[in-house]
Coordinates of C-alpha atoms in Angstrom, one line a residue:
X1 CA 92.8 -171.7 68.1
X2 CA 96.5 -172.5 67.9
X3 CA 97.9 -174.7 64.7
X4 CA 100.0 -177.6 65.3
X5 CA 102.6 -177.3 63.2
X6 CA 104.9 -179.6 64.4
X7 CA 104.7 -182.3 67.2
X8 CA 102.6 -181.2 69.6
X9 CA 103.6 -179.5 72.9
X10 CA 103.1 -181.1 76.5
X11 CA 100.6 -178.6 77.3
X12 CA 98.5 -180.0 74.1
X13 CA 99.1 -183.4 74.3
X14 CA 97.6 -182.7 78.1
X15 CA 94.8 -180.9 76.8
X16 CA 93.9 -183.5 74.8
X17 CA 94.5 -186.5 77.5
X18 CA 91.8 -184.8 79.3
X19 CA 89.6 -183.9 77.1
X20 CA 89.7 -187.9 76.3
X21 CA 89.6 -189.0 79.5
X22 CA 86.0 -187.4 80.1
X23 CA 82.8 -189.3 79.3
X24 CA 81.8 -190.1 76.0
X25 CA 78.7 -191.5 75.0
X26 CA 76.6 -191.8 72.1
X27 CA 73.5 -189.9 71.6
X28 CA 72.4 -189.6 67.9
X29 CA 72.1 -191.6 64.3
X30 CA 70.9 -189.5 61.5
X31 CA 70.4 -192.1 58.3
X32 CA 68.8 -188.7 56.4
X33 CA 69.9 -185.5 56.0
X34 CA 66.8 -184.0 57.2
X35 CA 67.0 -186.0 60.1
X36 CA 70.6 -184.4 61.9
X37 CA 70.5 -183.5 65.6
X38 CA 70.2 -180.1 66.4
X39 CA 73.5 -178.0 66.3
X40 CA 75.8 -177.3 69.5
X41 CA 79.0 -178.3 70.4
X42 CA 81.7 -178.4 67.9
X43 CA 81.9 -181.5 65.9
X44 CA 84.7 -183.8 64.1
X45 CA 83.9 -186.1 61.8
X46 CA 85.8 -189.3 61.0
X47 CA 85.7 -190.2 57.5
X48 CA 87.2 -193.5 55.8
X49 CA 86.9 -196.0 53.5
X50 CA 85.5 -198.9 54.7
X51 CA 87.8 -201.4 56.8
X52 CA 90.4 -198.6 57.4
X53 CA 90.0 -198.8 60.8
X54 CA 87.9 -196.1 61.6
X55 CA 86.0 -197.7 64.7
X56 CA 88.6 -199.0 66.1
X57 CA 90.8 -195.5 66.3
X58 CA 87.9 -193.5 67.9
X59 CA 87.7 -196.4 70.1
X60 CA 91.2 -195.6 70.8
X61 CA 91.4 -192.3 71.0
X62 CA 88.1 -192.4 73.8
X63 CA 89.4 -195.6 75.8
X64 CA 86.9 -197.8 75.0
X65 CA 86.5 -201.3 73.4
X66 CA 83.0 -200.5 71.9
X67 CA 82.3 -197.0 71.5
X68 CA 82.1 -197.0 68.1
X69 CA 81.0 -200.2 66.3
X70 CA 82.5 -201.7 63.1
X71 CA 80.1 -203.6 60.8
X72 CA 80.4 -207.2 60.0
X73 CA 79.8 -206.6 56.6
X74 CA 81.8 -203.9 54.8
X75 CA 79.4 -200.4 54.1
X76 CA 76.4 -202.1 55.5
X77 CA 76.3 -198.8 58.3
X78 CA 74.3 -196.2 56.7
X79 CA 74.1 -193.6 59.2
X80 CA 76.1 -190.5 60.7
X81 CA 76.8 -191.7 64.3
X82 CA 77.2 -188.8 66.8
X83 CA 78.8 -189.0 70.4
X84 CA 78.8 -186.1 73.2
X85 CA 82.5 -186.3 74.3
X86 CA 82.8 -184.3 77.8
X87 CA 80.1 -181.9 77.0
X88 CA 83.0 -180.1 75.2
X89 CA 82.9 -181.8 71.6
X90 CA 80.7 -183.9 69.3
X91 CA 82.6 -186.9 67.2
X92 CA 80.5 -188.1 64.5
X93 CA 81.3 -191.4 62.9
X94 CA 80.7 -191.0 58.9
X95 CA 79.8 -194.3 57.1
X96 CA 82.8 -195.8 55.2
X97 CA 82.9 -195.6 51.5
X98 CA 84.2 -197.0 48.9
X99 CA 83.2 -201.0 49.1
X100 CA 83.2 -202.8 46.3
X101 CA 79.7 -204.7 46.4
X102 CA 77.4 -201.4 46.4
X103 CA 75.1 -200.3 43.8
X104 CA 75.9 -197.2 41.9
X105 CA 72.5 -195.6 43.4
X106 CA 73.7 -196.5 46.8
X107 CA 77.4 -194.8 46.0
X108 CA 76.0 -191.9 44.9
X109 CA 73.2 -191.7 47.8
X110 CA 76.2 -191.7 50.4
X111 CA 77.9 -188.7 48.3
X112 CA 74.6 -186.7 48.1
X113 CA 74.3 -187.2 51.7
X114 CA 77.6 -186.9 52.8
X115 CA 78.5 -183.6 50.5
X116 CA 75.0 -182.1 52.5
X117 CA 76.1 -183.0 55.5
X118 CA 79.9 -181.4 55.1
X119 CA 78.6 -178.2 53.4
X120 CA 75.4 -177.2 55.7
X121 CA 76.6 -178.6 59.1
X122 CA 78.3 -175.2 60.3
X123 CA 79.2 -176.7 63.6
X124 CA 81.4 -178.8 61.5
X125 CA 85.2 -177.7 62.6
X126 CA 87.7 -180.6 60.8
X127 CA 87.0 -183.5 59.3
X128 CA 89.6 -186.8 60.1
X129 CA 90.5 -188.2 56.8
X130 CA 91.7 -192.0 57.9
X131 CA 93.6 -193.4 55.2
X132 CA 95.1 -197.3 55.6
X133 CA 99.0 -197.2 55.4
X134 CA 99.0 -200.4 54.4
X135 CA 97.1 -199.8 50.5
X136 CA 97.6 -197.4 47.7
X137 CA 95.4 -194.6 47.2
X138 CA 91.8 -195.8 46.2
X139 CA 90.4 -193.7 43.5
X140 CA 87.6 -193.5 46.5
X141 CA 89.8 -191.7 48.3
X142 CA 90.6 -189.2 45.9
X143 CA 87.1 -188.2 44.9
X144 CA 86.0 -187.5 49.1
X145 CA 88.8 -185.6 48.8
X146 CA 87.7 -184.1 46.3
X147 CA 84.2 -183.9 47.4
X148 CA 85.8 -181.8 50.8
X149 CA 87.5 -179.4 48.8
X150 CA 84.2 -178.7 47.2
X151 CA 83.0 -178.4 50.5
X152 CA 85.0 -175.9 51.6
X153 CA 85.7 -178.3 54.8
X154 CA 89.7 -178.4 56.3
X155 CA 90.5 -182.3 56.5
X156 CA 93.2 -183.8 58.0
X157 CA 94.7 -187.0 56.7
X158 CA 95.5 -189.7 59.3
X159 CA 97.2 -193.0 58.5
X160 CA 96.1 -196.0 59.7
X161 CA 97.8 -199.5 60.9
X162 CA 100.6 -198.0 60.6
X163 CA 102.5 -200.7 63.1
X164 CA 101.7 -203.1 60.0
X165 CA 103.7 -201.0 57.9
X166 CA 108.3 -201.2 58.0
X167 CA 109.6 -198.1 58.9
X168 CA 111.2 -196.9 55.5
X169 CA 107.8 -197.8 53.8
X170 CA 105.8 -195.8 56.3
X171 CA 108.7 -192.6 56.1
X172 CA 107.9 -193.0 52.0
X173 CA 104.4 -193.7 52.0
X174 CA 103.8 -190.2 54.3
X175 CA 105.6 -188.2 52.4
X176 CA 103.1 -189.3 49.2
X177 CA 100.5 -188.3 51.4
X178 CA 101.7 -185.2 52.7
X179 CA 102.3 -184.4 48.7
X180 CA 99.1 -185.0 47.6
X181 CA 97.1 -183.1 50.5
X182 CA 99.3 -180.0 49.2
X183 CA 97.3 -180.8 45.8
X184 CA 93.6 -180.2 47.4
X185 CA 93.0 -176.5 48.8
X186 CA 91.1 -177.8 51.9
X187 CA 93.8 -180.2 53.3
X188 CA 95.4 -179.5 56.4
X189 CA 99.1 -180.1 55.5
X190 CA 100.0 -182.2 58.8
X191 CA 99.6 -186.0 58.6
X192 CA 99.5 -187.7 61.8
X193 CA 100.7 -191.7 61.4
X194 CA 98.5 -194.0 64.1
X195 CA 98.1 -197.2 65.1
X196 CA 94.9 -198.5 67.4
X197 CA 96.7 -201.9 68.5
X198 CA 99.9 -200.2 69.8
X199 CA 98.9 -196.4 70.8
X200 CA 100.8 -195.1 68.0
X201 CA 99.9 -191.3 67.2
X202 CA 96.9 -191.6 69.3
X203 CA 98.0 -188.7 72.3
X204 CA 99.2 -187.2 69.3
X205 CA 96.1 -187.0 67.1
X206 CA 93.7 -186.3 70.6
X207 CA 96.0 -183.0 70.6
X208 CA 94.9 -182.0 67.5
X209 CA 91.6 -182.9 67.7
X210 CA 91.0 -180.8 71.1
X211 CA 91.8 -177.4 70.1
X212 CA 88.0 -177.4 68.9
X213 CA 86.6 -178.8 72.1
X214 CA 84.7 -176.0 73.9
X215 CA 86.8 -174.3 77.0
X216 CA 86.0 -176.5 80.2
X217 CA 82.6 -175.1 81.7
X218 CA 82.9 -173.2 85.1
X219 CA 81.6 -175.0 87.8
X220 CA 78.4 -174.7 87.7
X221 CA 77.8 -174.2 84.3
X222 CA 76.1 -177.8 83.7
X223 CA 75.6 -179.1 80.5
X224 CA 74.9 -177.0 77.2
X225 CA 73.8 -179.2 74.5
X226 CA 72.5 -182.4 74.2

């Protein structure tokens, strides 16, 4: 598996154009630990607070209008979400975190489950940290970091809505970011700036995100997992 340390190359942004472009559907929710699909492909996970954006990048990234579904009501999904992307890679959509209105016992529900879930899942290959370019650090944000680096699990922080953001203010706010994930042990030091409305960073982050797809099957291979 080769790091991307810089931009990405043609050959990865390809890579990952393909891997995209191949069918991607949904086939599992887990609200439980106990209840996760069995393991298989590789998976990323998307991780956010609540109204970062999070549905609407993987929607995005897959070319679709409504893969991944946002709530009407801010941390009202409870579930890991998983999708079978190509037969090559699993996305799982986390809940968000972070809103205001929950209960303490619900708060610390979604950290007992999520902290399960990141430490047991061994399929588990990067988690997408999606931060909102727009806001200041949540204190949220800081203790999933936190959380991962207990973990043991390499995230990667991508900003979000970042078209909403002037340039000099986005060049400032990334370098905070990049700052602070050389702070937590399991950050992946490269922060990737998006934006769902205009295609901002999206080949970009699909780059990254397929060097842990499986290789393409041979013909004739078929389907592996489910």
């Amino acid at each position: 598996m080769k790091e991307i340390a810089g931009p990405p190359t043609e050959e990865q942004i390809e890579a990952g154009r393909l891997l995209f472009a191949g069918d991607c559907q949904f086939f599992f929710g887990s609200q439980t630990i106990d209840q996760l699909p069995p393991v298989g492909r590789p998976e990323v996970a998307f991780a956010g607070r609540s109204n970062v954006g999070k549905s609407s990048l993987i929607n995005a990234l897959t070319n679709r209008r409504a893969l991944a579904r946002a709530s009407s009501e801010p941390g009202r999904t409870k579930q890991l979400n998983f999708f079978n992307l190509a037969d090559r890679l699993t996305l799982v959509d986390m809940p968000g975190y972070g809103f205001a209105k929950a209960s303490k016992s619900v708060k610390e529900d979604w950290q007992g489950m999520m902290f399960a879930y990141l430490r047991g899942r061994t399929t588990l290959s990067r988690v997408i940290l999606l931060l909102d370019a727009r806001i200041e650090l949540k204190k949220s944000d800081r203790e999933v970091m936190e959380l991962l680096d207990r973990a043991a699990v390499v995230f990667q922080i991508v900003l979000t809505k970042c078209d909403q953001v002037r340039p000099k203010a986005l060049e400032a706010r990334t370098a905070e970011v990049e700052a602070l994930a050389l702070k937590h042990a399991a950050a992946y030091p490269r922060i990737v700036c998006t934006s769902s409305e205009t295609g901002e960073g999206i080949e970009d982050l699909r780059a990254e995100i397929a060097r842990f797809a499986d290789p393409v099957p041979a013909a004739g291979e078929g389907e592996r997992h489910p």
